[in-house]
mmCIF file of N, CA and C in Angstrom:
data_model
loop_
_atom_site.group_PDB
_atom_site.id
_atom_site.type_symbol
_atom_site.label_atom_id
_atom_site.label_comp_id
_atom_site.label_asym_id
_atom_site.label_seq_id
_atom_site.Cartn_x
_atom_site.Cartn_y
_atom_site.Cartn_z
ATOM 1 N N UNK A 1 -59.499 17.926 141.333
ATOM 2 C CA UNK A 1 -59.807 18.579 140.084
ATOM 3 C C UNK A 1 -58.568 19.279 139.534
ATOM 4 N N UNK A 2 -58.266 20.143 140.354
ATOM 5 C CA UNK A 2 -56.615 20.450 140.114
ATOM 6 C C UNK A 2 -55.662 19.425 139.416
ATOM 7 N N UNK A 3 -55.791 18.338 139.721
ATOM 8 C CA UNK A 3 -54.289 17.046 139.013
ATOM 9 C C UNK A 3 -54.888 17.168 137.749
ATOM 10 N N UNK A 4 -56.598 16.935 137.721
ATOM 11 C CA UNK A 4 -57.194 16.494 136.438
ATOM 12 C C UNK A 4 -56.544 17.877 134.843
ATOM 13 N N UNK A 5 -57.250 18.963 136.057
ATOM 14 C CA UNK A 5 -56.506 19.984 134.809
ATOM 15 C C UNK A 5 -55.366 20.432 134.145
ATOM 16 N N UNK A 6 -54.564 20.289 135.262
ATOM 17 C CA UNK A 6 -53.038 20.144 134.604
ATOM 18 C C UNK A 6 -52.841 18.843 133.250
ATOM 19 N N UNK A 7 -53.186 17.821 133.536
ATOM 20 C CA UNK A 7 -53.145 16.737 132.800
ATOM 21 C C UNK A 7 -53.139 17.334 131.715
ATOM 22 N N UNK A 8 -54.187 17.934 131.488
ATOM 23 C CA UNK A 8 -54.865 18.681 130.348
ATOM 24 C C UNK A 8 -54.275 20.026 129.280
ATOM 25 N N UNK A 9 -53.491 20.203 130.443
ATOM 26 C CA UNK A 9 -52.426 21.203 130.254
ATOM 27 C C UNK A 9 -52.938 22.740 130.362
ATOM 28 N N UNK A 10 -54.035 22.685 130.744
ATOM 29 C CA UNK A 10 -54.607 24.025 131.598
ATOM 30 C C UNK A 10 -54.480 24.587 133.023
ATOM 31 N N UNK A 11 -54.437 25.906 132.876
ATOM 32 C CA UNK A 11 -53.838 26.892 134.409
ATOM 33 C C UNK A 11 -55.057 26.172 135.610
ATOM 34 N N UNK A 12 -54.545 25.490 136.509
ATOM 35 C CA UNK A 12 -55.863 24.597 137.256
ATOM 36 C C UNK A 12 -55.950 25.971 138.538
ATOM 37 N N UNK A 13 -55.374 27.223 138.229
ATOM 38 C CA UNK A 13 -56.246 28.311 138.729
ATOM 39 C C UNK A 13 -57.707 29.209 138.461
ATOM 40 N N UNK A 14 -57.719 28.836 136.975
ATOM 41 C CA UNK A 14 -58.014 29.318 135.933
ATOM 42 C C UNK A 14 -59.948 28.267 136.747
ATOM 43 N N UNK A 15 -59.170 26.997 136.712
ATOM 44 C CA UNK A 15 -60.919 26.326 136.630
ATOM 45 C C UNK A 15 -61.386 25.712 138.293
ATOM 46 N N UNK A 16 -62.857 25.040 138.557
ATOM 47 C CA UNK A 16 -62.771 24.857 139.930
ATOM 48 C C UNK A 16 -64.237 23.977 139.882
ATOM 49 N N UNK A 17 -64.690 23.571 140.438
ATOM 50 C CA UNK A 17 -66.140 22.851 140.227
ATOM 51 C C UNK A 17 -66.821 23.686 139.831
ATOM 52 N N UNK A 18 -66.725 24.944 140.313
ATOM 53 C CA UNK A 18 -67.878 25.898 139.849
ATOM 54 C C UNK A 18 -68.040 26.024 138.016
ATOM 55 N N UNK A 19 -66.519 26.079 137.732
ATOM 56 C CA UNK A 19 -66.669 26.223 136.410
ATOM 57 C C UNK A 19 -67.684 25.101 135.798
ATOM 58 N N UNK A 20 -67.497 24.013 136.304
ATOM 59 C CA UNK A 20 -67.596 22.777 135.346
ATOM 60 C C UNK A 20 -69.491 23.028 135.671
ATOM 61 N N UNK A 21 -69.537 23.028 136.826
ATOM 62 C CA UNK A 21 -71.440 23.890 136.933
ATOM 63 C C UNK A 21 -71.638 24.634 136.066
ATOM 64 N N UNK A 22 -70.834 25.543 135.268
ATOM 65 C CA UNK A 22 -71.525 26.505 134.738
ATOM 66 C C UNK A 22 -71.308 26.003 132.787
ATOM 67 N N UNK A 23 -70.662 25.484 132.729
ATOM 68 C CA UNK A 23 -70.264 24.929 131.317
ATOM 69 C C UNK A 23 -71.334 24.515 131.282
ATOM 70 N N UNK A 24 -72.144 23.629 131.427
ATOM 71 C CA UNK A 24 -73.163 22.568 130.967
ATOM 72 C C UNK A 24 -74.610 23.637 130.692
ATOM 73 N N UNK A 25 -74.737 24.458 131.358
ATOM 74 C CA UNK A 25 -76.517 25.054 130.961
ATOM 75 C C UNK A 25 -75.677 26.456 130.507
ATOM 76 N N UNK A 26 -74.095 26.924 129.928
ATOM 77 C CA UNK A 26 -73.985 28.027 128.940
ATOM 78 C C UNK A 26 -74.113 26.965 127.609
ATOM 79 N N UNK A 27 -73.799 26.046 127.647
ATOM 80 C CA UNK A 27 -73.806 25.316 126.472
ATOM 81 C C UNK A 27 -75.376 24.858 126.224
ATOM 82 N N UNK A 28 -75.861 24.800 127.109
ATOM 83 C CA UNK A 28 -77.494 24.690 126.626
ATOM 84 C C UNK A 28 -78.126 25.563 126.233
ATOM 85 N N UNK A 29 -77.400 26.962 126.912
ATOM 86 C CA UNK A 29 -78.652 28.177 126.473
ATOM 87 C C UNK A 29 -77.770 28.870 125.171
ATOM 88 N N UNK A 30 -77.293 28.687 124.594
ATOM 89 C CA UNK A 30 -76.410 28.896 123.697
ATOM 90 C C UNK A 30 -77.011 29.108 122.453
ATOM 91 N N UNK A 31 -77.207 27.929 122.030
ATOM 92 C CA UNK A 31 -78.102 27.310 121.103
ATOM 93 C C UNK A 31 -79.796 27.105 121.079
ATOM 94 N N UNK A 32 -80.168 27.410 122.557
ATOM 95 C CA UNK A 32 -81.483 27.436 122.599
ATOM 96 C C UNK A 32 -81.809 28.407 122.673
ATOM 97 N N UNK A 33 -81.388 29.116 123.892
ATOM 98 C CA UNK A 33 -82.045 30.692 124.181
ATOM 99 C C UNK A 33 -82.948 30.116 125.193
ATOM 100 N N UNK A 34 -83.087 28.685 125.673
ATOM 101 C CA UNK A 34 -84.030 28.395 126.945
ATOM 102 C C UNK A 34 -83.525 28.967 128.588
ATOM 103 N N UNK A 35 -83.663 30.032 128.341
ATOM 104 C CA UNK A 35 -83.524 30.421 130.025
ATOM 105 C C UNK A 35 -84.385 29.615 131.043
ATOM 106 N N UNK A 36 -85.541 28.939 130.324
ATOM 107 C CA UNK A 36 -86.327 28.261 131.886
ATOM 108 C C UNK A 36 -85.908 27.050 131.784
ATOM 109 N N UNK A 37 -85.016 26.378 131.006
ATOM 110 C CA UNK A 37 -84.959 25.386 130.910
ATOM 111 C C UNK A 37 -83.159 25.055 131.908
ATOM 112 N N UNK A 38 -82.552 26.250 131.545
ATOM 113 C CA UNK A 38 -81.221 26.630 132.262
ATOM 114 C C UNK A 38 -81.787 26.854 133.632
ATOM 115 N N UNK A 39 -82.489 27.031 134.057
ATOM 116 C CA UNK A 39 -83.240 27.717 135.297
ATOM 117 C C UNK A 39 -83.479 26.646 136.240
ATOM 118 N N UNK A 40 -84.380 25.555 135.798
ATOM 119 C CA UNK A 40 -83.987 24.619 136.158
ATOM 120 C C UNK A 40 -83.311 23.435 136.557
ATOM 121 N N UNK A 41 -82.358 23.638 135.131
ATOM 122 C CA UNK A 41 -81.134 22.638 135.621
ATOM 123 C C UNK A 41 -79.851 23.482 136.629
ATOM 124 N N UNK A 42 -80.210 24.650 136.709
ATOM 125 C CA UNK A 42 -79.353 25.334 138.034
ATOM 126 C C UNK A 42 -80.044 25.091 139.156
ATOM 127 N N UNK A 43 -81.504 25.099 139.713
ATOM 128 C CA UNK A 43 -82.350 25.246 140.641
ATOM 129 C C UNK A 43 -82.383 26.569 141.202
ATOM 130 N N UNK A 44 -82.274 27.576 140.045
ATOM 131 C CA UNK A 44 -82.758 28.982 140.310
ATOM 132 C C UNK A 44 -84.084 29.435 140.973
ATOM 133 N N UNK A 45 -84.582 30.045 141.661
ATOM 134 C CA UNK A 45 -85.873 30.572 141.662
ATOM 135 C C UNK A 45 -86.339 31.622 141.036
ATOM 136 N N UNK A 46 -85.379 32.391 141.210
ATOM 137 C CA UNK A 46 -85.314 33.376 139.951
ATOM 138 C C UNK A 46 -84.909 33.513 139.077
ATOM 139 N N UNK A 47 -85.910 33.768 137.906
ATOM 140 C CA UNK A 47 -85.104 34.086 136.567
ATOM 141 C C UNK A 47 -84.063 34.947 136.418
ATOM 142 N N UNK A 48 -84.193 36.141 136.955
ATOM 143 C CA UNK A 48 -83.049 37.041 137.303
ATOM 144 C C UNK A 48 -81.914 36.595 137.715
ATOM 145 N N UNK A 49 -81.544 35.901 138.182
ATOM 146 C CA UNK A 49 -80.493 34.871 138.809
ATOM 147 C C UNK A 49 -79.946 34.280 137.660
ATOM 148 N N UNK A 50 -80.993 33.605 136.927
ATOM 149 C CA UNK A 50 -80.249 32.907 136.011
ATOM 150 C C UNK A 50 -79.696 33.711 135.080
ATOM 151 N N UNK A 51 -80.326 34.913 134.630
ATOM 152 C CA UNK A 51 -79.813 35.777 133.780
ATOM 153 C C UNK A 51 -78.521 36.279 134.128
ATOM 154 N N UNK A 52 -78.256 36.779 135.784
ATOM 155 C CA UNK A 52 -76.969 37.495 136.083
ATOM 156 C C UNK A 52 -75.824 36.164 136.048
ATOM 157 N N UNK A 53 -76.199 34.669 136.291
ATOM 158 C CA UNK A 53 -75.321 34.060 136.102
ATOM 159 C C UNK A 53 -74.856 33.692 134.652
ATOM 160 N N UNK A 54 -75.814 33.382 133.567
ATOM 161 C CA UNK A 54 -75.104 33.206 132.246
ATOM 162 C C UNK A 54 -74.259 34.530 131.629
ATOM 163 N N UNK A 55 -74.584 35.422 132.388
ATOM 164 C CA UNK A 55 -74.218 36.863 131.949
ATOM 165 C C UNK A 55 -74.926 37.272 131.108
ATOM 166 N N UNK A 56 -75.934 37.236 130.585
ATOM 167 C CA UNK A 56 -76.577 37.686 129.219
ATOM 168 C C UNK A 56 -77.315 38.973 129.759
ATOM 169 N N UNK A 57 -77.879 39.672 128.555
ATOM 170 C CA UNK A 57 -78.280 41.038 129.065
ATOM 171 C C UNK A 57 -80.070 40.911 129.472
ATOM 172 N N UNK A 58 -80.113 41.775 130.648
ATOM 173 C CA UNK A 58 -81.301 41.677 131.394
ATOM 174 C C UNK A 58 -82.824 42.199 130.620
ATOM 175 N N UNK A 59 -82.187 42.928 129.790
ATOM 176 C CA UNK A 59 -83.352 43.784 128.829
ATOM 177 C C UNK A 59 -83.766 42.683 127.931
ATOM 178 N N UNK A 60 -83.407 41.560 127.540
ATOM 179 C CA UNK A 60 -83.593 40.617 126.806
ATOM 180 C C UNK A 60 -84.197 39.102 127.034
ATOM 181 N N UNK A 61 -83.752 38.755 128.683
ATOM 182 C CA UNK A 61 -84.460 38.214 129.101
ATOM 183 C C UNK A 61 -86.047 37.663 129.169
ATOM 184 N N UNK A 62 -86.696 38.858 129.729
ATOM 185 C CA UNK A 62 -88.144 38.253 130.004
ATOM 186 C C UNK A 62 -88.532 38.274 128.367
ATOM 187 N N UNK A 63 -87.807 38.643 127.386
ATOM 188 C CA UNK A 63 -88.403 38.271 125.698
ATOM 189 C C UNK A 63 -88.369 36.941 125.366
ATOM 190 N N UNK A 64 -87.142 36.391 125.574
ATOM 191 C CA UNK A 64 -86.406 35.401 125.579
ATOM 192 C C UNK A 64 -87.143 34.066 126.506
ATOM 193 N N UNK A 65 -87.710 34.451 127.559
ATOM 194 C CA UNK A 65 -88.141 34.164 128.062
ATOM 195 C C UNK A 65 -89.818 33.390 127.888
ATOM 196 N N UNK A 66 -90.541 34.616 127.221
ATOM 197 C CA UNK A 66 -92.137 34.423 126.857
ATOM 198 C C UNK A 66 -91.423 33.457 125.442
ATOM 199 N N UNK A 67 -90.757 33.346 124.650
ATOM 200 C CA UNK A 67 -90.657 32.830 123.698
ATOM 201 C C UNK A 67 -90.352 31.460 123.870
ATOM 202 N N UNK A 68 -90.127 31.039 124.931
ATOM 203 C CA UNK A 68 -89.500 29.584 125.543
ATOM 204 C C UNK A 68 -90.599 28.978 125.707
ATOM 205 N N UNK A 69 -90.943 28.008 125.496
ATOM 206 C CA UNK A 69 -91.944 27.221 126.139
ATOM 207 C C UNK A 69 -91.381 25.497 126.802
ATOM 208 N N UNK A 70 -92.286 25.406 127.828
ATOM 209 C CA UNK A 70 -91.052 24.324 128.722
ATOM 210 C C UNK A 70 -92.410 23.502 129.283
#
Protein backbone atom coordinates (compact mmCIF):
# COMPACT_ATOMS: atom_id res chain seq x y z
CA UNK A 1 0.00 0.00 0.00
CA UNK A 2 2.89 2.18 0.77
CA UNK A 3 4.47 1.96 -3.18
CA UNK A 4 0.72 2.52 -4.19
CA UNK A 5 0.64 5.93 -2.27
CA UNK A 6 3.66 7.44 -3.10
CA UNK A 7 2.75 6.85 -6.81
CA UNK A 8 0.13 9.14 -5.98
CA UNK A 9 2.29 11.50 -4.53
CA UNK A 10 0.94 11.26 -0.98
CA UNK A 11 2.89 11.04 2.61
CA UNK A 12 2.32 6.89 2.62
CA UNK A 13 2.65 7.72 6.53
CA UNK A 14 -0.17 9.72 6.43
CA UNK A 15 -2.48 6.48 5.01
CA UNK A 16 -2.69 2.52 5.88
CA UNK A 17 -5.59 -0.05 5.20
CA UNK A 18 -7.30 1.29 7.99
CA UNK A 19 -7.74 4.49 6.25
CA UNK A 20 -9.06 3.03 3.09
CA UNK A 21 -11.80 1.06 5.76
CA UNK A 22 -12.83 4.12 6.87
CA UNK A 23 -13.22 6.26 3.54
CA UNK A 24 -15.99 4.16 2.13
CA UNK A 25 -18.99 4.32 5.03
CA UNK A 26 -17.59 8.40 5.87
CA UNK A 27 -18.54 8.81 2.35
CA UNK A 28 -21.78 7.00 2.82
CA UNK A 29 -22.87 8.62 5.93
CA UNK A 30 -22.08 11.92 4.60
CA UNK A 31 -24.75 12.36 2.41
CA UNK A 32 -27.12 10.08 4.10
CA UNK A 33 -26.91 10.50 7.74
CA UNK A 34 -27.48 6.43 7.69
CA UNK A 35 -25.65 5.44 10.78
CA UNK A 36 -27.36 1.83 10.60
CA UNK A 37 -26.58 1.46 7.39
CA UNK A 38 -22.62 2.50 8.16
CA UNK A 39 -23.09 0.10 11.07
CA UNK A 40 -23.39 -2.54 9.11
CA UNK A 41 -21.08 -2.19 6.48
CA UNK A 42 -18.40 -1.85 9.48
CA UNK A 43 -19.94 -4.94 11.45
CA UNK A 44 -20.43 -2.77 14.49
CA UNK A 45 -22.62 -4.03 17.26
CA UNK A 46 -22.86 -0.99 18.61
CA UNK A 47 -24.16 2.01 17.46
CA UNK A 48 -21.98 3.85 19.78
CA UNK A 49 -19.03 2.45 18.08
CA UNK A 50 -20.06 3.54 15.00
CA UNK A 51 -20.64 6.96 16.17
CA UNK A 52 -17.06 7.23 18.03
CA UNK A 53 -15.59 5.91 14.77
CA UNK A 54 -17.11 8.40 12.09
CA UNK A 55 -16.42 10.97 14.77
CA UNK A 56 -19.74 12.61 14.69
CA UNK A 57 -21.32 13.96 17.82
CA UNK A 58 -22.99 11.48 20.26
CA UNK A 59 -25.96 13.81 21.26
CA UNK A 60 -27.08 13.48 17.68
CA UNK A 61 -26.86 10.11 17.04
CA UNK A 62 -29.77 8.12 18.43
CA UNK A 63 -31.90 11.25 16.38
CA UNK A 64 -30.18 10.47 13.43
CA UNK A 65 -30.64 7.30 14.07
CA UNK A 66 -34.76 6.88 14.68
CA UNK A 67 -34.84 8.90 11.42
CA UNK A 68 -33.00 6.14 9.35
CA UNK A 69 -34.94 3.49 8.29
CA UNK A 70 -33.02 0.28 6.94
Amino acid sequence: MNDWVEEIGLDPTAYGTHTMRRTKPTLIYRPTKNLRAVQLLLGHTKLESTVRYLGIEVDDAPEIAEQTEV
